[in-house]
JSON list of C-alpha atoms in Angstrom, two decimals:
[
{"chain": "A", "resi": 1, "resn": "ASP", "atom": "CA", "xyz": [69.63, 86.24, 105.59]},
{"chain": "A", "resi": 2, "resn": "THR", "atom": "CA", "xyz": [70.34, 86.85, 101.93]},
{"chain": "A", "resi": 3, "resn": "GLY", "atom": "CA", "xyz": [73.45, 88.94, 102.41]},
{"chain": "A", "resi": 4, "resn": "VAL", "atom": "CA", "xyz": [73.94, 92.61, 101.70]},
{"chain": "A", "resi": 5, "resn": "SER", "atom": "CA", "xyz": [71.36, 94.04, 99.33]},
{"chain": "A", "resi": 6, "resn": "GLN", "atom": "CA", "xyz": [71.39, 97.33, 97.50]},
{"chain": "A", "resi": 7, "resn": "ASP", "atom": "CA", "xyz": [68.63, 99.15, 95.73]},
{"chain": "A", "resi": 8, "resn": "PRO", "atom": "CA", "xyz": [68.36, 100.16, 92.98]},
{"chain": "A", "resi": 9, "resn": "ARG", "atom": "CA", "xyz": [70.86, 98.13, 90.94]},
{"chain": "A", "resi": 10, "resn": "HIS", "atom": "CA", "xyz": [70.94, 100.75, 88.23]},
{"chain": "A", "resi": 11, "resn": "LYS", "atom": "CA", "xyz": [70.02, 104.43, 88.17]},
{"chain": "A", "resi": 12, "resn": "ILE", "atom": "CA", "xyz": [70.12, 106.84, 85.26]},
{"chain": "A", "resi": 13, "resn": "THR", "atom": "CA", "xyz": [69.52, 110.45, 86.17]},
{"chain": "A", "resi": 14, "resn": "LYS", "atom": "CA", "xyz": [69.83, 113.85, 84.61]},
{"chain": "A", "resi": 15, "resn": "ARG", "atom": "CA", "xyz": [72.53, 116.21, 85.79]},
{"chain": "A", "resi": 16, "resn": "GLY", "atom": "CA", "xyz": [71.28, 118.33, 88.64]},
{"chain": "A", "resi": 17, "resn": "GLN", "atom": "CA", "xyz": [68.80, 115.81, 89.99]},
{"chain": "A", "resi": 18, "resn": "ASN", "atom": "CA", "xyz": [69.01, 114.25, 93.43]},
{"chain": "A", "resi": 19, "resn": "VAL", "atom": "CA", "xyz": [69.36, 110.50, 93.87]},
{"chain": "A", "resi": 20, "resn": "THR", "atom": "CA", "xyz": [69.14, 108.22, 96.90]},
{"chain": "A", "resi": 21, "resn": "PHE", "atom": "CA", "xyz": [70.49, 104.70, 97.23]},
{"chain": "A", "resi": 22, "resn": "ARG", "atom": "CA", "xyz": [69.66, 102.17, 99.91]},
{"chain": "A", "resi": 23, "resn": "CYS", "atom": "CA", "xyz": [71.76, 99.45, 101.49]},
{"chain": "A", "resi": 24, "resn": "ASP", "atom": "CA", "xyz": [70.48, 96.67, 103.73]},
{"chain": "A", "resi": 25, "resn": "PRO", "atom": "CA", "xyz": [73.41, 95.00, 105.51]},
{"chain": "A", "resi": 26, "resn": "ILE", "atom": "CA", "xyz": [73.56, 91.53, 107.00]},
{"chain": "A", "resi": 27, "resn": "SER", "atom": "CA", "xyz": [71.33, 91.83, 110.05]},
{"chain": "A", "resi": 28, "resn": "GLU", "atom": "CA", "xyz": [73.83, 91.25, 112.86]},
{"chain": "A", "resi": 29, "resn": "HIS", "atom": "CA", "xyz": [76.56, 93.41, 111.31]},
{"chain": "A", "resi": 30, "resn": "ASN", "atom": "CA", "xyz": [77.37, 96.59, 113.20]},
{"chain": "A", "resi": 31, "resn": "ARG", "atom": "CA", "xyz": [79.68, 98.07, 110.59]},
{"chain": "A", "resi": 32, "resn": "LEU", "atom": "CA", "xyz": [78.42, 99.43, 107.29]},
{"chain": "A", "resi": 33, "resn": "TYR", "atom": "CA", "xyz": [80.64, 100.92, 104.59]},
{"chain": "A", "resi": 34, "resn": "TRP", "atom": "CA", "xyz": [80.04, 102.87, 101.41]},
{"chain": "A", "resi": 35, "resn": "TYR", "atom": "CA", "xyz": [82.56, 102.75, 98.56]},
{"chain": "A", "resi": 36, "resn": "ARG", "atom": "CA", "xyz": [82.63, 104.24, 95.08]},
{"chain": "A", "resi": 37, "resn": "GLN", "atom": "CA", "xyz": [84.19, 102.54, 92.07]},
{"chain": "A", "resi": 38, "resn": "THR", "atom": "CA", "xyz": [84.83, 104.10, 88.68]},
{"chain": "A", "resi": 39, "resn": "LEU", "atom": "CA", "xyz": [85.55, 102.08, 85.58]},
{"chain": "A", "resi": 40, "resn": "GLY", "atom": "CA", "xyz": [88.87, 100.27, 85.65]},
{"chain": "A", "resi": 41, "resn": "GLN", "atom": "CA", "xyz": [89.68, 101.34, 89.19]},
{"chain": "A", "resi": 42, "resn": "GLY", "atom": "CA", "xyz": [89.47, 99.70, 92.58]},
{"chain": "A", "resi": 43, "resn": "PRO", "atom": "CA", "xyz": [86.79, 100.88, 95.00]},
{"chain": "A", "resi": 44, "resn": "GLU", "atom": "CA", "xyz": [87.44, 104.02, 97.04]},
{"chain": "A", "resi": 45, "resn": "PHE", "atom": "CA", "xyz": [86.24, 104.55, 100.58]},
{"chain": "A", "resi": 46, "resn": "LEU", "atom": "CA", "xyz": [83.45, 107.08, 101.11]},
{"chain": "A", "resi": 47, "resn": "THR", "atom": "CA", "xyz": [82.18, 106.62, 104.66]},
{"chain": "A", "resi": 48, "resn": "TYR", "atom": "CA", "xyz": [81.37, 104.09, 107.32]},
{"chain": "A", "resi": 49, "resn": "PHE", "atom": "CA", "xyz": [79.00, 103.59, 110.24]},
{"chain": "A", "resi": 50, "resn": "GLN", "atom": "CA", "xyz": [79.31, 101.79, 113.52]},
{"chain": "A", "resi": 51, "resn": "ASN", "atom": "CA", "xyz": [75.65, 101.10, 114.30]},
{"chain": "A", "resi": 52, "resn": "GLU", "atom": "CA", "xyz": [73.93, 104.45, 113.70]},
{"chain": "A", "resi": 53, "resn": "ALA", "atom": "CA", "xyz": [77.03, 106.60, 114.20]},
{"chain": "A", "resi": 54, "resn": "GLN", "atom": "CA", "xyz": [78.87, 107.85, 111.14]},
{"chain": "A", "resi": 55, "resn": "LEU", "atom": "CA", "xyz": [82.47, 107.57, 112.29]},
{"chain": "A", "resi": 56, "resn": "GLU", "atom": "CA", "xyz": [84.50, 108.56, 109.26]},
{"chain": "A", "resi": 57, "resn": "LYS", "atom": "CA", "xyz": [83.97, 110.38, 105.98]},
{"chain": "A", "resi": 58, "resn": "SER", "atom": "CA", "xyz": [86.39, 110.55, 103.08]},
{"chain": "A", "resi": 59, "resn": "ARG", "atom": "CA", "xyz": [87.38, 113.86, 101.53]},
{"chain": "A", "resi": 60, "resn": "LEU", "atom": "CA", "xyz": [85.78, 112.37, 98.39]},
{"chain": "A", "resi": 61, "resn": "LEU", "atom": "CA", "xyz": [82.44, 112.90, 100.09]},
{"chain": "A", "resi": 62, "resn": "SER", "atom": "CA", "xyz": [81.65, 116.46, 99.11]},
{"chain": "A", "resi": 63, "resn": "ASP", "atom": "CA", "xyz": [78.86, 118.44, 100.72]},
{"chain": "A", "resi": 64, "resn": "ARG", "atom": "CA", "xyz": [76.52, 117.18, 97.99]},
{"chain": "A", "resi": 65, "resn": "PHE", "atom": "CA", "xyz": [76.78, 113.70, 99.49]},
{"chain": "A", "resi": 66, "resn": "SER", "atom": "CA", "xyz": [75.09, 112.63, 102.69]},
{"chain": "A", "resi": 67, "resn": "ALA", "atom": "CA", "xyz": [74.73, 109.23, 104.27]},
{"chain": "A", "resi": 68, "resn": "GLU", "atom": "CA", "xyz": [72.54, 108.07, 107.11]},
{"chain": "A", "resi": 69, "resn": "ARG", "atom": "CA", "xyz": [71.91, 104.93, 109.09]},
{"chain": "A", "resi": 70, "resn": "PRO", "atom": "CA", "xyz": [69.10, 106.09, 111.32]},
{"chain": "A", "resi": 71, "resn": "LYS", "atom": "CA", "xyz": [68.35, 102.95, 113.31]},
{"chain": "A", "resi": 72, "resn": "GLY", "atom": "CA", "xyz": [71.64, 101.18, 112.89]},
{"chain": "A", "resi": 73, "resn": "SER", "atom": "CA", "xyz": [70.18, 98.85, 110.28]},
{"chain": "A", "resi": 74, "resn": "PHE", "atom": "CA", "xyz": [69.75, 99.98, 106.66]},
{"chain": "A", "resi": 75, "resn": "SER", "atom": "CA", "xyz": [71.64, 102.96, 105.29]},
{"chain": "A", "resi": 76, "resn": "THR", "atom": "CA", "xyz": [70.93, 105.53, 102.60]},
{"chain": "A", "resi": 77, "resn": "LEU", "atom": "CA", "xyz": [73.37, 107.50, 100.48]},
{"chain": "A", "resi": 78, "resn": "GLU", "atom": "CA", "xyz": [72.00, 110.65, 98.88]},
{"chain": "A", "resi": 79, "resn": "ILE", "atom": "CA", "xyz": [73.68, 112.70, 96.19]},
{"chain": "A", "resi": 80, "resn": "GLN", "atom": "CA", "xyz": [72.26, 116.16, 95.60]},
{"chain": "A", "resi": 81, "resn": "ARG", "atom": "CA", "xyz": [72.63, 118.12, 92.37]},
{"chain": "A", "resi": 82, "resn": "THR", "atom": "CA", "xyz": [74.29, 115.21, 90.59]},
{"chain": "A", "resi": 83, "resn": "GLU", "atom": "CA", "xyz": [77.19, 115.86, 88.23]},
{"chain": "A", "resi": 84, "resn": "GLN", "atom": "CA", "xyz": [78.53, 113.71, 85.41]},
{"chain": "A", "resi": 85, "resn": "GLY", "atom": "CA", "xyz": [81.59, 112.96, 87.53]},
{"chain": "A", "resi": 86, "resn": "ASP", "atom": "CA", "xyz": [79.33, 111.21, 90.03]},
{"chain": "A", "resi": 87, "resn": "SER", "atom": "CA", "xyz": [78.75, 108.41, 87.51]},
{"chain": "A", "resi": 88, "resn": "ALA", "atom": "CA", "xyz": [80.16, 105.31, 89.17]},
{"chain": "A", "resi": 89, "resn": "MET", "atom": "CA", "xyz": [79.31, 102.07, 90.94]},
{"chain": "A", "resi": 90, "resn": "TYR", "atom": "CA", "xyz": [78.35, 102.69, 94.55]},
{"chain": "A", "resi": 91, "resn": "LEU", "atom": "CA", "xyz": [79.12, 99.69, 96.72]},
{"chain": "A", "resi": 92, "resn": "CYS", "atom": "CA", "xyz": [77.93, 98.91, 100.21]},
{"chain": "A", "resi": 93, "resn": "ALA", "atom": "CA", "xyz": [79.60, 96.42, 102.54]},
{"chain": "A", "resi": 94, "resn": "SER", "atom": "CA", "xyz": [78.99, 95.26, 106.08]},
{"chain": "A", "resi": 95, "resn": "SER", "atom": "CA", "xyz": [80.95, 93.42, 108.74]},
{"chain": "A", "resi": 96, "resn": "GLU", "atom": "CA", "xyz": [80.55, 92.44, 112.36]},
{"chain": "A", "resi": 97, "resn": "THR", "atom": "CA", "xyz": [83.59, 94.42, 113.46]},
{"chain": "A", "resi": 98, "resn": "ALA", "atom": "CA", "xyz": [86.47, 96.33, 111.90]},
{"chain": "A", "resi": 99, "resn": "ALA", "atom": "CA", "xyz": [88.63, 93.21, 111.93]},
{"chain": "A", "resi": 100, "resn": "THR", "atom": "CA", "xyz": [86.18, 90.68, 110.52]},
{"chain": "A", "resi": 101, "resn": "GLU", "atom": "CA", "xyz": [85.36, 89.77, 106.96]},
{"chain": "A", "resi": 102, "resn": "ALA", "atom": "CA", "xyz": [83.42, 92.32, 104.95]},
{"chain": "A", "resi": 103, "resn": "PHE", "atom": "CA", "xyz": [80.52, 91.25, 102.74]},
{"chain": "A", "resi": 104, "resn": "PHE", "atom": "CA", "xyz": [79.58, 93.31, 99.73]},
{"chain": "A", "resi": 105, "resn": "GLY", "atom": "CA", "xyz": [76.31, 94.11, 98.01]},
{"chain": "A", "resi": 106, "resn": "GLN", "atom": "CA", "xyz": [75.87, 93.97, 94.24]},
{"chain": "A", "resi": 107, "resn": "GLY", "atom": "CA", "xyz": [76.28, 97.72, 93.97]},
{"chain": "A", "resi": 108, "resn": "THR", "atom": "CA", "xyz": [74.23, 100.52, 92.46]},
{"chain": "A", "resi": 109, "resn": "ARG", "atom": "CA", "xyz": [75.46, 101.72, 89.10]},
{"chain": "A", "resi": 110, "resn": "LEU", "atom": "CA", "xyz": [74.75, 105.43, 88.68]},
{"chain": "A", "resi": 111, "resn": "THR", "atom": "CA", "xyz": [74.84, 107.10, 85.29]},
{"chain": "A", "resi": 112, "resn": "VAL", "atom": "CA", "xyz": [74.44, 110.87, 85.19]},
{"chain": "A", "resi": 113, "resn": "VAL", "atom": "CA", "xyz": [73.51, 112.17, 81.73]},
{"chain": "B", "resi": 1, "resn": "LYS", "atom": "CA", "xyz": [102.13, 105.93, 95.01]},
{"chain": "B", "resi": 2, "resn": "ASN", "atom": "CA", "xyz": [99.10, 103.85, 96.00]},
{"chain": "B", "resi": 3, "resn": "GLU", "atom": "CA", "xyz": [99.15, 102.20, 99.39]},
{"chain": "B", "resi": 4, "resn": "VAL", "atom": "CA", "xyz": [98.18, 98.93, 97.68]},
{"chain": "B", "resi": 5, "resn": "GLU", "atom": "CA", "xyz": [99.80, 97.83, 94.43]},
{"chain": "B", "resi": 6, "resn": "GLN", "atom": "CA", "xyz": [98.74, 94.82, 92.41]},
{"chain": "B", "resi": 7, "resn": "SER", "atom": "CA", "xyz": [100.46, 93.06, 89.56]},
{"chain": "B", "resi": 8, "resn": "PRO", "atom": "CA", "xyz": [99.86, 92.29, 86.84]},
{"chain": "B", "resi": 9, "resn": "GLN", "atom": "CA", "xyz": [97.04, 94.66, 85.85]},
{"chain": "B", "resi": 10, "resn": "ASN", "atom": "CA", "xyz": [95.91, 92.26, 83.13]},
{"chain": "B", "resi": 11, "resn": "LEU", "atom": "CA", "xyz": [96.52, 88.55, 82.80]},
{"chain": "B", "resi": 12, "resn": "THR", "atom": "CA", "xyz": [95.48, 86.17, 80.05]},
{"chain": "B", "resi": 13, "resn": "ALA", "atom": "CA", "xyz": [95.92, 82.44, 80.56]},
{"chain": "B", "resi": 14, "resn": "GLN", "atom": "CA", "xyz": [94.99, 79.19, 78.90]},
{"chain": "B", "resi": 15, "resn": "GLU", "atom": "CA", "xyz": [92.64, 76.83, 80.68]},
{"chain": "B", "resi": 16, "resn": "GLY", "atom": "CA", "xyz": [94.57, 74.64, 83.09]},
{"chain": "B", "resi": 17, "resn": "GLU", "atom": "CA", "xyz": [97.43, 77.04, 83.73]},
{"chain": "B", "resi": 18, "resn": "PHE", "atom": "CA", "xyz": [98.63, 77.97, 87.22]},
{"chain": "B", "resi": 19, "resn": "ILE", "atom": "CA", "xyz": [98.01, 81.65, 87.92]},
{"chain": "B", "resi": 20, "resn": "THR", "atom": "CA", "xyz": [99.61, 84.01, 90.40]},
{"chain": "B", "resi": 21, "resn": "ILE", "atom": "CA", "xyz": [98.45, 87.53, 91.24]},
{"chain": "B", "resi": 22, "resn": "ASN", "atom": "CA", "xyz": [100.59, 89.65, 93.53]},
{"chain": "B", "resi": 23, "resn": "CYS", "atom": "CA", "xyz": [99.77, 92.38, 96.02]},
{"chain": "B", "resi": 24, "resn": "SER", "atom": "CA", "xyz": [102.17, 94.67, 97.83]},
{"chain": "B", "resi": 25, "resn": "TYR", "atom": "CA", "xyz": [101.25, 97.25, 100.42]},
{"chain": "B", "resi": 26, "resn": "SER", "atom": "CA", "xyz": [103.21, 100.02, 102.06]},
{"chain": "B", "resi": 27, "resn": "VAL", "atom": "CA", "xyz": [101.69, 100.41, 105.51]},
{"chain": "B", "resi": 28, "resn": "GLY", "atom": "CA", "xyz": [100.98, 98.30, 108.57]},
{"chain": "B", "resi": 29, "resn": "ILE", "atom": "CA", "xyz": [97.76, 96.37, 108.28]},
{"chain": "B", "resi": 30, "resn": "SER", "atom": "CA", "xyz": [95.62, 94.17, 110.49]},
{"chain": "B", "resi": 31, "resn": "ALA", "atom": "CA", "xyz": [94.44, 91.89, 107.68]},
{"chain": "B", "resi": 32, "resn": "LEU", "atom": "CA", "xyz": [94.17, 91.55, 103.93]},
{"chain": "B", "resi": 33, "resn": "HIS", "atom": "CA", "xyz": [91.28, 90.53, 101.71]},
{"chain": "B", "resi": 34, "resn": "TRP", "atom": "CA", "xyz": [91.30, 88.93, 98.30]},
{"chain": "B", "resi": 35, "resn": "LEU", "atom": "CA", "xyz": [88.09, 89.75, 96.45]},
{"chain": "B", "resi": 36, "resn": "GLN", "atom": "CA", "xyz": [86.59, 88.66, 93.15]},
{"chain": "B", "resi": 37, "resn": "GLN", "atom": "CA", "xyz": [84.48, 90.95, 91.00]},
{"chain": "B", "resi": 38, "resn": "HIS", "atom": "CA", "xyz": [82.52, 89.74, 87.99]},
{"chain": "B", "resi": 39, "resn": "PRO", "atom": "CA", "xyz": [81.08, 91.94, 85.23]},
{"chain": "B", "resi": 40, "resn": "GLY", "atom": "CA", "xyz": [78.00, 93.63, 86.66]},
{"chain": "B", "resi": 41, "resn": "GLY", "atom": "CA", "xyz": [79.85, 94.72, 89.75]},
{"chain": "B", "resi": 42, "resn": "GLY", "atom": "CA", "xyz": [79.16, 92.26, 92.54]},
{"chain": "B", "resi": 43, "resn": "ILE", "atom": "CA", "xyz": [82.14, 91.64, 94.81]},
{"chain": "B", "resi": 44, "resn": "VAL", "atom": "CA", "xyz": [82.69, 88.33, 96.55]},
{"chain": "B", "resi": 45, "resn": "SER", "atom": "CA", "xyz": [85.18, 87.88, 99.36]},
{"chain": "B", "resi": 46, "resn": "LEU", "atom": "CA", "xyz": [87.52, 84.98, 98.63]},
{"chain": "B", "resi": 47, "resn": "PHE", "atom": "CA", "xyz": [89.85, 85.16, 101.61]},
{"chain": "B", "resi": 48, "resn": "MET", "atom": "CA", "xyz": [90.65, 87.27, 104.61]},
{"chain": "B", "resi": 49, "resn": "LEU", "atom": "CA", "xyz": [94.06, 86.55, 106.10]},
{"chain": "B", "resi": 50, "resn": "SER", "atom": "CA", "xyz": [96.48, 88.11, 108.53]},
{"chain": "B", "resi": 51, "resn": "SER", "atom": "CA", "xyz": [99.25, 85.51, 108.42]},
{"chain": "B", "resi": 52, "resn": "GLY", "atom": "CA", "xyz": [100.37, 82.37, 106.64]},
{"chain": "B", "resi": 53, "resn": "LYS", "atom": "CA", "xyz": [98.31, 80.66, 104.03]},
{"chain": "B", "resi": 54, "resn": "LYS", "atom": "CA", "xyz": [94.70, 79.76, 103.30]},
{"chain": "B", "resi": 55, "resn": "LYS", "atom": "CA", "xyz": [93.29, 77.34, 100.74]},
{"chain": "B", "resi": 56, "resn": "HIS", "atom": "CA", "xyz": [89.80, 76.98, 99.34]},
{"chain": "B", "resi": 57, "resn": "GLY", "atom": "CA", "xyz": [89.33, 74.60, 96.48]},
{"chain": "B", "resi": 58, "resn": "ARG", "atom": "CA", "xyz": [91.63, 75.64, 93.66]},
{"chain": "B", "resi": 59, "resn": "LEU", "atom": "CA", "xyz": [92.43, 78.97, 95.30]},
{"chain": "B", "resi": 60, "resn": "ILE", "atom": "CA", "xyz": [95.38, 79.57, 97.60]},
{"chain": "B", "resi": 61, "resn": "ALA", "atom": "CA", "xyz": [96.27, 82.85, 99.31]},
{"chain": "B", "resi": 62, "resn": "THR", "atom": "CA", "xyz": [99.50, 83.58, 101.12]},
{"chain": "B", "resi": 63, "resn": "ILE", "atom": "CA", "xyz": [100.71, 86.58, 103.05]},
{"chain": "B", "resi": 64, "resn": "ASN", "atom": "CA", "xyz": [104.13, 87.65, 104.32]},
{"chain": "B", "resi": 65, "resn": "ILE", "atom": "CA", "xyz": [103.58, 90.37, 106.89]},
{"chain": "B", "resi": 66, "resn": "GLN", "atom": "CA", "xyz": [107.29, 91.24, 107.19]},
{"chain": "B", "resi": 67, "resn": "GLU", "atom": "CA", "xyz": [107.64, 91.74, 103.45]},
{"chain": "B", "resi": 68, "resn": "LYS", "atom": "CA", "xyz": [104.20, 93.40, 103.14]},
{"chain": "B", "resi": 69, "resn": "HIS", "atom": "CA", "xyz": [103.27, 91.09, 100.30]},
{"chain": "B", "resi": 70, "resn": "SER", "atom": "CA", "xyz": [100.48, 88.68, 99.46]},
{"chain": "B", "resi": 71, "resn": "SER", "atom": "CA", "xyz": [99.80, 86.35, 96.55]},
{"chain": "B", "resi": 72, "resn": "LEU", "atom": "CA", "xyz": [96.69, 84.73, 95.20]},
{"chain": "B", "resi": 73, "resn": "HIS", "atom": "CA", "xyz": [97.19, 81.50, 93.28]},
{"chain": "B", "resi": 74, "resn": "ILE", "atom": "CA", "xyz": [94.69, 79.68, 91.12]},
{"chain": "B", "resi": 75, "resn": "THR", "atom": "CA", "xyz": [95.50, 76.10, 90.22]},
{"chain": "B", "resi": 76, "resn": "ALA", "atom": "CA", "xyz": [94.05, 74.40, 87.13]},
{"chain": "B", "resi": 77, "resn": "SER", "atom": "CA", "xyz": [92.48, 77.65, 85.92]},
{"chain": "B", "resi": 78, "resn": "HIS", "atom": "CA", "xyz": [89.11, 77.55, 84.18]},
{"chain": "B", "resi": 79, "resn": "PRO", "atom": "CA", "xyz": [87.27, 80.07, 81.99]},
{"chain": "B", "resi": 80, "resn": "ARG", "atom": "CA", "xyz": [84.79, 80.64, 84.83]},
{"chain": "B", "resi": 81, "resn": "ASP", "atom": "CA", "xyz": [87.68, 82.06, 86.86]},
{"chain": "B", "resi": 82, "resn": "SER", "atom": "CA", "xyz": [87.69, 85.04, 84.49]},
{"chain": "B", "resi": 83, "resn": "ALA", "atom": "CA", "xyz": [87.02, 88.09, 86.63]},
{"chain": "B", "resi": 84, "resn": "VAL", "atom": "CA", "xyz": [88.73, 91.02, 88.29]},
{"chain": "B", "resi": 85, "resn": "TYR", "atom": "CA", "xyz": [90.67, 90.04, 91.42]},
{"chain": "B", "resi": 86, "resn": "ILE", "atom": "CA", "xyz": [91.15, 92.79, 93.97]},
{"chain": "B", "resi": 87, "resn": "CYS", "atom": "CA", "xyz": [93.48, 92.93, 96.94]},
{"chain": "B", "resi": 88, "resn": "ALA", "atom": "CA", "xyz": [92.26, 95.07, 99.84]},
{"chain": "B", "resi": 89, "resn": "VAL", "atom": "CA", "xyz": [93.97, 95.78, 103.13]},
{"chain": "B", "resi": 90, "resn": "ILE", "atom": "CA", "xyz": [92.42, 96.73, 106.45]},
{"chain": "B", "resi": 91, "resn": "ILE", "atom": "CA", "xyz": [94.04, 99.96, 107.62]},
{"chain": "B", "resi": 92, "resn": "GLY", "atom": "CA", "xyz": [92.48, 101.25, 110.80]},
{"chain": "B", "resi": 93, "resn": "SER", "atom": "CA", "xyz": [88.76, 100.84, 110.38]},
{"chain": "B", "resi": 94, "resn": "ARG", "atom": "CA", "xyz": [88.39, 100.49, 106.63]},
{"chain": "B", "resi": 95, "resn": "LEU", "atom": "CA", "xyz": [89.49, 98.72, 103.50]},
{"chain": "B", "resi": 96, "resn": "THR", "atom": "CA", "xyz": [91.95, 100.25, 101.05]},
{"chain": "B", "resi": 97, "resn": "PHE", "atom": "CA", "xyz": [91.84, 98.59, 97.66]},
{"chain": "B", "resi": 98, "resn": "GLY", "atom": "CA", "xyz": [94.27, 97.85, 94.91]},
{"chain": "B", "resi": 99, "resn": "GLU", "atom": "CA", "xyz": [93.23, 98.62, 91.37]},
{"chain": "B", "resi": 100, "resn": "GLY", "atom": "CA", "xyz": [92.53, 95.01, 90.55]},
{"chain": "B", "resi": 101, "resn": "THR", "atom": "CA", "xyz": [93.85, 92.41, 88.15]},
{"chain": "B", "resi": 102, "resn": "GLN", "atom": "CA", "xyz": [91.71, 91.54, 85.15]},
{"chain": "B", "resi": 103, "resn": "LEU", "atom": "CA", "xyz": [92.07, 87.79, 84.58]},
{"chain": "B", "resi": 104, "resn": "THR", "atom": "CA", "xyz": [90.90, 86.16, 81.38]},
{"chain": "B", "resi": 105, "resn": "VAL", "atom": "CA", "xyz": [91.14, 82.39, 81.08]},
{"chain": "B", "resi": 106, "resn": "ASN", "atom": "CA", "xyz": [90.68, 81.11, 77.55]},
{"chain": "B", "resi": 107, "resn": "PRO", "atom": "CA", "xyz": [89.37, 77.62, 76.81]}
]
């Protein structure tokens, strides 16, 4: 297992377009998290899954954002009608349980122009 | 006020110096992570601890649950230690992060 992988690493999109990011967690990890990080700040929680169930969503996750983990393995994060304020690093992490160590992907850097 | 506060925000050191980064949090937690982030974004977990002290190579992390405080120490610092160090606490089911400490170690 090569760890948590995210795709793409970088995405530049025009305002108003839709984008979708993918995260492949470590295979035996039940928990999958999405975080967003803007320049000079620590990451902020967006949402997390326990297997295929989305158990919590941050108020940061407006109705333009949707996340899925259909088979309890990989996850996708979609942003519709992107805005310049969506420009950030989107980080995915996975862990076996809530109390065990989290492992992070390399992130997807989104730039909305 | 953030639930997780780190200090200092920026730290510049000379190679070989002993470095300390501090983290204070305001709520009950089940565990605390120290993370390292290099330019380009990737985050690496250095330690997860819920009590006492852990050591890995030149890195030492301590936590005092009663005082809601943790420290990350780097002994014999090296330019390759230059990175952002982030403290994150497990509250409920998720991580809450500090804003990070930008460490620069000059040769």
